[in-house]
Amino acid sequence: MHCSTLIPLGAIAFARLAMSSYVLVEDMEAGTGNFFDHFDFFTDTDPTNGYVNYLSYDDALELGIILDSGTTYMGVDWTHTATDPGRKSTRIYSKNTYNHGLFILDLEHMPASICGTWPAFWLLGTPTWPTDGEMDIIEGVNTQVGNDMTGHTEGDCYIEGSYFTGELTHDNCNTAVDSNTGCQINSESDAPYSYGTNFNSAGGGVYAVEWTSDLFSIWHWREQYVPDGTTTGSPTPDTWGEPLAQFDLSCTIDDRFIDMEIVFDMTFCGDWAGSVWSEYSTCAALSSSCETYVRDNAAAFEASYWNVNSLQVFQDSSDDDASVTALNSLMKNVTATQILENGMVAIPKEGNSTTTRKRGARSKRSREAHVGHKRHGHGQI
């Protein structure tokens, strides 16, 4: 796939000059046939030891577990008995990295709350984990009801604020503490339609993440309650009220969360979903092990898919660091011949290939400390 996104040159300049407003810097163009141009496909062994086989773009397209028409579908193989290394799925990560921003994800469907599953939508710092941080926006395992929103850092870093509606379940982001639970806020008590099967039964919804030098804030709305302008290019987070989760941290955010990439994945069992299998009585009654159940019950995972209506990234035009990052991201492939007479900039998109960028050792480090990653506090049943 080779095409160009046209962005007004004046808008790029405006992103450096205007004050206190968010400017769209990247539209992932879900459902247009161009969504996957913004991402690479991870095809290495799962760093969280999941029972999963991550496919390349070409292989996933051939199998029919990705589709980018109308909406963007990312699913799993739910028709065949799995063979090692596991059930076929995808993990994608953005070609661009970000420092600060407003990320707005409109989802028609997320992976359902199914025994053996571990879906996530998250931001991963590069090039080194945990030095460059991690922020999990949507994550859960098995038949979990609430969403776990979690930060992970190198060294102690505590949630100090309380301006959020979710439930604080663990306050220290340090990956070396409590088996890398992270600083975690759960949505179950306040927003029961924010994750998994309940999210889907409500008709989907929107997640928004605002990342500044001071805070990470996460909002969720059911589709009928999304604030005006949020998904149509004019978001106003100052008017959105108390977020579902907010990470007002004791550490300096700009030192702990650096060059983050956007990640979607759908894995199975592994260091979290597999390690707590016996704690979910419904799941344990199905099979003695997570891997056996996932291997032998393909049809159980028909609803294990993401269906994306839109994903947009905005930058605060008054944020110099974010604006420079956005400008560089937009302009890195632009030549003089791509600045058109009508004042538009043609940003070329790279085609997908079967052999995508591989991270090798870094990828295997990137989430290996998720061993025993459990929500601190009340049980996982």
Tab-separated table of C-alpha atoms in Angstrom:
chain	number	residue	atom	x	y	z
A	1	MET	CA	0.000	0.000	0.000
A	2	HIS	CA	1.499	3.310	-1.076
A	3	CYS	CA	-0.335	6.604	-0.725
A	4	SER	CA	-0.042	10.070	0.809
A	5	THR	CA	-1.834	12.016	3.505
A	6	LEU	CA	-2.357	15.685	2.641
A	7	ILE	CA	-1.895	18.128	5.517
A	8	PRO	CA	-2.058	21.918	5.142
A	9	LEU	CA	1.388	23.454	5.465
A	10	GLY	CA	-0.192	26.316	7.384
A	11	ALA	CA	-1.512	23.865	9.960
A	12	ILE	CA	2.024	22.620	10.607
A	13	ALA	CA	3.231	26.153	11.123
A	14	PHE	CA	0.207	26.850	13.305
A	15	ALA	CA	1.169	23.904	15.486
A	16	ARG	CA	4.314	25.819	16.411
A	17	LEU	CA	2.759	29.280	16.795
A	18	ALA	CA	-0.709	28.966	18.298
A	19	MET	CA	-1.314	28.830	22.024
A	20	SER	CA	-3.324	26.442	24.202
A	21	SER	CA	-5.115	24.433	21.562
A	22	TYR	CA	-4.791	20.914	20.275
A	23	VAL	CA	-3.804	20.374	16.652
A	24	LEU	CA	-4.318	17.116	14.788
A	25	VAL	CA	-0.913	15.740	13.804
A	26	GLU	CA	-1.762	12.170	12.841
A	27	ASP	CA	-4.980	10.500	11.722
A	28	MET	CA	-4.564	6.741	11.517
A	29	GLU	CA	-7.368	6.625	8.912
A	30	ALA	CA	-9.152	3.587	10.298
A	31	GLY	CA	-11.257	1.726	7.785
A	32	THR	CA	-9.796	3.449	4.713
A	33	GLY	CA	-7.263	0.833	3.671
A	34	ASN	CA	-4.441	2.988	5.061
A	35	PHE	CA	-4.587	2.273	8.808
A	36	PHE	CA	-1.818	-0.321	8.799
A	37	ASP	CA	0.515	2.044	6.937
A	38	HIS	CA	0.977	3.770	10.296
A	39	PHE	CA	2.114	0.581	12.055
A	40	ASP	CA	4.649	-2.221	11.917
A	41	PHE	CA	3.802	-5.836	12.761
A	42	PHE	CA	5.670	-7.521	15.589
A	43	THR	CA	6.541	-11.117	14.653
A	44	ASP	CA	9.026	-12.180	17.341
A	45	THR	CA	8.301	-14.533	20.220
A	46	ASP	CA	5.864	-12.956	22.670
A	47	PRO	CA	7.944	-11.217	25.380
A	48	THR	CA	5.206	-11.977	27.942
A	49	ASN	CA	5.428	-15.732	27.266
A	50	GLY	CA	1.943	-15.929	25.793
A	51	TYR	CA	0.571	-18.924	23.914
A	52	VAL	CA	0.466	-16.903	20.699
A	53	ASN	CA	1.885	-16.743	17.196
A	54	TYR	CA	2.139	-13.123	16.049
A	55	LEU	CA	1.731	-12.879	12.274
A	56	SER	CA	3.152	-10.472	9.719
A	57	TYR	CA	0.866	-8.113	7.810
A	58	ASP	CA	0.776	-10.336	4.735
A	59	ASP	CA	0.120	-13.537	6.697
A	60	ALA	CA	-2.572	-11.925	8.855
A	61	LEU	CA	-4.293	-10.500	5.773
A	62	GLU	CA	-4.210	-13.859	4.011
A	63	LEU	CA	-5.688	-15.607	7.057
A	64	GLY	CA	-8.401	-12.944	7.319
A	65	ILE	CA	-7.634	-11.813	10.869
A	66	ILE	CA	-7.091	-8.198	9.805
A	67	LEU	CA	-9.307	-6.039	7.598
A	68	ASP	CA	-9.260	-2.298	6.930
A	69	SER	CA	-12.534	-1.424	5.219
A	70	GLY	CA	-15.227	0.706	6.850
A	71	THR	CA	-13.639	0.032	10.234
A	72	THR	CA	-10.291	-1.560	11.109
A	73	TYR	CA	-10.584	-5.147	12.314
A	74	MET	CA	-7.798	-6.966	14.195
A	75	GLY	CA	-8.761	-10.433	15.367
A	76	VAL	CA	-7.346	-13.902	15.947
A	77	ASP	CA	-7.606	-17.299	14.304
A	78	TRP	CA	-10.864	-18.690	15.725
A	79	THR	CA	-11.375	-21.529	13.251
A	80	HIS	CA	-8.356	-23.835	13.708
A	81	THR	CA	-6.864	-25.850	16.539
A	82	ALA	CA	-3.702	-24.000	17.544
A	83	THR	CA	-0.208	-25.411	17.246
A	84	ASP	CA	2.992	-24.189	18.893
A	85	PRO	CA	3.946	-21.460	19.521
A	86	GLY	CA	0.249	-20.678	19.956
A	87	ARG	CA	-2.953	-19.230	18.552
A	88	LYS	CA	-2.422	-16.907	15.585
A	89	SER	CA	-2.908	-13.233	16.346
A	90	THR	CA	-1.361	-9.800	15.768
A	91	ARG	CA	0.622	-7.230	17.686
A	92	ILE	CA	1.197	-3.884	15.973
A	93	TYR	CA	3.206	-0.836	17.027
A	94	SER	CA	3.242	2.666	15.568
A	95	LYS	CA	6.009	3.768	13.219
A	96	ASN	CA	6.034	7.156	14.931
A	97	THR	CA	6.902	7.806	18.567
A	98	TYR	CA	5.439	10.544	20.743
A	99	ASN	CA	6.338	12.838	23.617
A	100	HIS	CA	3.123	14.260	25.102
A	101	GLY	CA	-0.129	14.425	23.198
A	102	LEU	CA	-3.834	13.728	23.175
A	103	PHE	CA	-4.716	10.272	21.858
A	104	ILE	CA	-8.355	9.590	20.972
A	105	LEU	CA	-9.470	6.034	20.219
A	106	ASP	CA	-13.034	5.365	19.041
A	107	LEU	CA	-13.780	1.663	19.315
A	108	GLU	CA	-16.794	-0.215	18.032
A	109	HIS	CA	-15.551	-3.402	19.720
A	110	MET	CA	-12.669	-4.585	21.883
A	111	PRO	CA	-11.677	-8.191	22.663
A	112	ALA	CA	-14.380	-9.704	24.849
A	113	SER	CA	-13.825	-10.982	28.394
A	114	ILE	CA	-12.973	-14.563	27.465
A	115	CYS	CA	-11.023	-17.168	29.418
A	116	GLY	CA	-7.391	-17.289	28.281
A	117	THR	CA	-7.258	-13.832	26.665
A	118	TRP	CA	-4.986	-10.880	27.479
A	119	PRO	CA	-5.685	-7.891	25.203
A	120	ALA	CA	-4.039	-4.488	25.571
A	121	PHE	CA	-3.898	-1.025	24.037
A	122	TRP	CA	-0.887	0.817	25.444
A	123	LEU	CA	2.024	3.228	25.070
A	124	LEU	CA	5.552	1.796	25.232
A	125	GLY	CA	8.670	3.907	25.739
A	126	THR	CA	11.615	3.369	23.420
A	127	PRO	CA	14.305	2.230	23.101
A	128	THR	CA	14.740	0.752	26.591
A	129	TRP	CA	12.177	-0.753	28.968
A	130	PRO	CA	11.534	0.078	31.761
A	131	THR	CA	13.803	3.142	31.579
A	132	ASP	CA	11.530	4.833	29.031
A	133	GLY	CA	8.286	3.807	30.673
A	134	GLU	CA	4.976	2.200	29.804
A	135	MET	CA	1.374	3.343	30.137
A	136	ASP	CA	-1.379	0.727	29.744
A	137	ILE	CA	-4.641	2.341	28.635
A	138	ILE	CA	-6.834	-0.727	28.094
A	139	GLU	CA	-5.823	-4.047	29.621
A	140	GLY	CA	-7.295	-7.074	31.325
A	141	VAL	CA	-7.311	-10.866	31.365
A	142	ASN	CA	-9.725	-13.775	31.241
A	143	THR	CA	-13.279	-12.813	32.298
A	144	GLN	CA	-12.225	-9.577	33.960
A	145	VAL	CA	-14.963	-6.923	34.157
A	146	GLY	CA	-13.086	-3.669	34.835
A	147	ASN	CA	-10.278	-2.037	32.875
A	148	ASP	CA	-6.803	-1.844	34.438
A	149	MET	CA	-5.016	1.424	33.596
A	150	THR	CA	-1.412	1.095	34.713
A	151	GLY	CA	1.906	2.946	34.625
A	152	HIS	CA	5.293	1.206	34.776
A	153	THR	CA	8.583	2.967	35.538
A	154	GLU	CA	12.162	2.292	36.496
A	155	GLY	CA	12.497	3.240	40.154
A	156	ASP	CA	9.908	4.451	42.634
A	157	CYS	CA	7.180	6.691	41.268
A	158	TYR	CA	3.894	7.050	43.147
A	159	ILE	CA	0.389	8.219	42.290
A	160	GLU	CA	-0.072	11.230	44.567
A	161	GLY	CA	-3.282	12.787	43.277
A	162	SER	CA	-6.856	11.586	43.738
A	163	TYR	CA	-8.710	13.430	40.971
A	164	PHE	CA	-10.180	10.413	39.215
A	165	THR	CA	-13.326	8.309	39.448
A	166	GLY	CA	-11.730	4.860	39.196
A	167	GLU	CA	-10.383	2.808	42.092
A	168	LEU	CA	-6.706	3.069	43.052
A	169	THR	CA	-5.465	-0.503	43.486
A	170	HIS	CA	-1.688	0.052	43.647
A	171	ASP	CA	0.199	3.329	43.963
A	172	ASN	CA	3.834	2.559	43.013
A	173	CYS	CA	4.776	2.367	39.312
A	174	ASN	CA	8.178	0.776	40.042
A	175	THR	CA	8.559	-2.413	37.979
A	176	ALA	CA	10.756	-3.922	40.699
A	177	VAL	CA	7.989	-3.721	43.332
A	178	ASP	CA	5.233	-6.312	43.902
A	179	SER	CA	5.983	-8.336	40.774
A	180	ASN	CA	5.602	-5.329	38.483
A	181	THR	CA	2.007	-4.573	39.407
A	182	GLY	CA	2.637	-0.936	38.522
A	183	CYS	CA	0.653	2.091	39.635
A	184	GLN	CA	-2.840	0.975	38.798
A	185	ILE	CA	-6.369	2.347	38.656
A	186	ASN	CA	-9.292	0.011	37.941
A	187	SER	CA	-12.591	1.048	36.359
A	188	GLU	CA	-14.931	-1.700	37.537
A	189	SER	CA	-16.704	0.153	40.349
A	190	ASP	CA	-17.249	3.413	38.447
A	191	ALA	CA	-17.379	2.465	34.765
A	192	PRO	CA	-18.586	-1.129	34.355
A	193	TYR	CA	-19.013	-0.636	30.583
A	194	SER	CA	-15.402	0.370	29.998
A	195	TYR	CA	-13.877	-3.040	29.277
A	196	GLY	CA	-14.401	-6.295	27.434
A	197	THR	CA	-17.811	-7.890	27.035
A	198	ASN	CA	-19.636	-5.104	28.878
A	199	PHE	CA	-17.973	-2.458	26.684
A	200	ASN	CA	-19.195	-4.292	23.598
A	201	SER	CA	-22.719	-4.815	24.916
A	202	ALA	CA	-22.960	-1.044	25.418
A	203	GLY	CA	-22.231	-0.476	21.734
A	204	GLY	CA	-18.571	0.470	22.077
A	205	GLY	CA	-17.157	3.775	23.211
A	206	VAL	CA	-14.285	6.228	23.188
A	207	TYR	CA	-11.063	6.418	25.185
A	208	ALA	CA	-9.034	9.628	25.370
A	209	VAL	CA	-5.559	9.956	26.890
A	210	GLU	CA	-3.961	13.316	27.627
A	211	TRP	CA	-0.214	13.205	28.325
A	212	THR	CA	1.559	16.353	29.506
A	213	SER	CA	4.664	17.078	31.561
A	214	ASP	CA	2.427	17.056	34.641
A	215	LEU	CA	-0.112	14.275	34.169
A	216	PHE	CA	-1.490	11.310	32.319
A	217	SER	CA	-5.296	11.510	32.294
A	218	ILE	CA	-7.600	8.844	30.834
A	219	TRP	CA	-11.280	9.336	30.033
A	220	HIS	CA	-13.841	6.816	28.819
A	221	TRP	CA	-17.315	7.471	27.452
A	222	ARG	CA	-20.022	5.206	26.158
A	223	GLU	CA	-20.806	6.100	22.562
A	224	GLN	CA	-23.885	8.187	23.350
A	225	TYR	CA	-22.061	10.322	25.935
A	226	VAL	CA	-18.961	11.346	23.970
A	227	PRO	CA	-18.429	15.138	24.316
A	228	ASP	CA	-19.023	17.193	21.197
A	229	GLY	CA	-15.943	17.591	19.025
A	230	THR	CA	-13.990	14.766	20.635
A	231	THR	CA	-13.942	12.485	17.597
A	232	THR	CA	-14.480	15.169	14.943
A	233	GLY	CA	-11.201	17.041	15.255
A	234	SER	CA	-12.019	19.592	17.968
A	235	PRO	CA	-11.289	17.952	21.352
A	236	THR	CA	-11.456	20.140	24.478
A	237	PRO	CA	-10.123	18.120	27.418
A	238	ASP	CA	-10.373	21.140	29.729
A	239	THR	CA	-14.151	20.706	29.581
A	240	TRP	CA	-14.324	16.943	30.083
A	241	GLY	CA	-14.377	16.905	33.872
A	242	GLU	CA	-12.945	14.305	36.212
A	243	PRO	CA	-11.145	11.516	34.331
A	244	LEU	CA	-11.567	7.799	34.914
A	245	ALA	CA	-7.852	7.604	35.779
A	246	GLN	CA	-5.207	10.225	36.383
A	247	PHE	CA	-1.520	9.673	37.010
A	248	ASP	CA	-0.373	12.686	39.032
A	249	LEU	CA	3.008	11.228	39.890
A	250	SER	CA	5.746	11.868	42.439
A	251	CYS	CA	8.432	11.470	39.756
A	252	THR	CA	9.164	13.729	36.790
A	253	ILE	CA	7.026	12.414	33.951
A	254	ASP	CA	9.332	13.707	31.226
A	255	ASP	CA	12.202	11.692	32.730
A	256	ARG	CA	10.242	8.443	33.006
A	257	PHE	CA	8.047	8.329	29.866
A	258	ILE	CA	10.004	8.956	26.679
A	259	ASP	CA	9.478	8.395	22.933
A	260	MET	CA	6.352	6.296	23.356
A	261	GLU	CA	4.897	4.183	20.576
A	262	ILE	CA	1.260	3.084	20.301
A	263	VAL	CA	0.657	-0.675	20.639
A	264	PHE	CA	-2.355	-2.946	20.069
A	265	ASP	CA	-2.013	-6.619	20.903
A	266	MET	CA	-4.063	-9.721	21.612
A	267	THR	CA	-2.155	-12.473	23.388
A	268	PHE	CA	-3.204	-15.549	25.360
A	269	CYS	CA	-2.268	-17.044	28.729
A	270	GLY	CA	1.332	-16.024	29.446
A	271	ASP	CA	2.728	-14.258	32.477
A	272	TRP	CA	-0.587	-12.761	33.564
A	273	ALA	CA	-3.657	-14.498	32.096
A	274	GLY	CA	-2.009	-17.897	32.480
A	275	SER	CA	-0.608	-17.303	35.948
A	276	VAL	CA	-4.034	-16.411	37.393
A	277	TRP	CA	-6.004	-19.060	35.467
A	278	SER	CA	-6.901	-21.022	38.599
A	279	GLU	CA	-8.155	-17.845	40.313
A	280	TYR	CA	-10.982	-17.545	37.776
A	281	SER	CA	-13.339	-20.351	38.784
A	282	THR	CA	-15.264	-20.168	35.504
A	283	CYS	CA	-12.067	-20.627	33.526
A	284	ALA	CA	-10.540	-23.293	35.743
A	285	ALA	CA	-13.700	-25.380	35.323
A	286	LEU	CA	-13.155	-25.439	31.549
A	287	SER	CA	-9.648	-26.911	31.557
A	288	SER	CA	-6.775	-27.678	33.882
A	289	SER	CA	-4.528	-25.248	31.989
A	290	CYS	CA	-4.910	-22.025	30.061
A	291	GLU	CA	-2.780	-23.219	27.133
A	292	THR	CA	-4.801	-26.394	26.664
A	293	TYR	CA	-8.060	-24.467	26.572
A	294	VAL	CA	-6.757	-21.884	24.111
A	295	ARG	CA	-5.261	-24.597	21.892
A	296	ASP	CA	-8.384	-26.747	21.627
A	297	ASN	CA	-11.282	-24.273	21.629
A	298	ALA	CA	-10.874	-22.072	18.586
A	299	ALA	CA	-14.519	-20.981	18.319
A	300	ALA	CA	-14.416	-19.576	21.848
A	301	PHE	CA	-12.303	-16.690	20.519
A	302	GLU	CA	-14.543	-15.393	17.741
A	303	ALA	CA	-15.165	-12.217	19.782
A	304	SER	CA	-11.462	-11.670	20.523
A	305	TYR	CA	-11.009	-8.722	18.192
A	306	TRP	CA	-10.500	-4.978	18.000
A	307	ASN	CA	-12.759	-2.971	15.704
A	308	VAL	CA	-11.469	0.592	15.400
A	309	ASN	CA	-13.640	3.451	14.159
A	310	SER	CA	-10.870	6.038	14.455
A	311	LEU	CA	-7.540	6.760	16.128
A	312	GLN	CA	-6.203	10.304	16.136
A	313	VAL	CA	-3.200	11.972	17.749
A	314	PHE	CA	-3.230	15.661	18.689
A	315	GLN	CA	-0.463	17.870	20.078
A	316	ASP	CA	-0.827	20.975	22.206
A	317	SER	CA	0.448	23.803	20.025
A	318	SER	CA	1.859	25.586	23.099
A	319	ASP	CA	3.938	22.540	24.098
A	320	ASP	CA	7.334	23.092	22.484
A	321	ASP	CA	8.611	19.560	23.070
A	322	ALA	CA	5.455	17.955	21.725
A	323	SER	CA	5.245	20.340	18.768
A	324	VAL	CA	8.829	19.678	17.743
A	325	THR	CA	8.187	15.930	17.990
A	326	ALA	CA	5.007	16.283	15.926
A	327	LEU	CA	6.658	18.492	13.327
A	328	ASN	CA	9.612	16.169	12.946
A	329	SER	CA	7.283	13.173	12.738
A	330	LEU	CA	5.264	14.791	9.970
A	331	MET	CA	8.151	16.233	8.012
A	332	LYS	CA	10.765	13.496	8.263
A	333	ASN	CA	9.915	12.075	4.822
A	334	VAL	CA	8.977	15.333	3.118
A	335	THR	CA	11.061	16.716	0.295
A	336	ALA	CA	10.689	20.048	-1.475
A	337	THR	CA	8.877	18.338	-4.340
A	338	GLN	CA	6.187	17.184	-1.894
A	339	ILE	CA	5.179	20.711	-0.870
A	340	LEU	CA	2.414	21.327	-3.343
A	341	GLU	CA	1.358	24.564	-4.968
A	342	ASN	CA	-1.889	24.652	-3.006
A	343	GLY	CA	-0.002	24.806	0.287
A	344	MET	CA	-0.540	21.175	1.184
A	345	VAL	CA	2.189	18.797	2.286
A	346	ALA	CA	2.158	15.268	0.879
A	347	ILE	CA	3.329	12.893	3.599
A	348	PRO	CA	4.298	9.578	1.962
A	349	LYS	CA	3.325	6.350	3.634
A	350	GLU	CA	5.574	3.350	3.650
A	351	GLY	CA	4.231	0.084	2.318
A	352	ASN	CA	3.871	-2.934	4.560
A	353	SER	CA	6.135	-5.908	4.047
A	354	THR	CA	6.175	-9.472	5.199
A	355	THR	CA	9.408	-8.974	7.125
A	356	THR	CA	8.761	-6.057	9.468
A	357	ARG	CA	11.199	-4.364	11.825
A	358	LYS	CA	12.219	-6.700	14.589
A	359	ARG	CA	13.351	-5.633	18.010
A	360	GLY	CA	15.241	-8.694	19.044
A	361	ALA	CA	16.572	-8.428	22.577
A	362	ARG	CA	14.827	-5.120	23.262
A	363	SER	CA	11.446	-6.594	22.445
A	364	LYS	CA	12.034	-9.480	24.781
A	365	ARG	CA	12.855	-7.049	27.570
A	366	SER	CA	9.999	-4.736	26.803
A	367	ARG	CA	7.453	-6.497	29.007
A	368	GLU	CA	9.280	-9.466	30.491
A	369	ALA	CA	8.770	-8.091	34.004
A	370	HIS	CA	5.029	-8.633	33.667
A	371	VAL	CA	5.605	-11.943	35.440
A	372	GLY	CA	2.987	-12.132	38.152
A	373	HIS	CA	1.377	-8.875	36.985
A	374	LYS	CA	-1.738	-8.885	39.141
A	375	ARG	CA	-4.091	-6.186	40.234
A	376	HIS	CA	-3.277	-5.317	43.831
A	377	GLY	CA	-6.235	-5.473	46.211
A	378	HIS	CA	-9.496	-7.354	45.646
A	379	GLY	CA	-9.401	-10.680	43.805
A	380	GLN	CA	-9.452	-11.398	40.107
A	381	ILE	CA	-12.545	-13.622	40.087
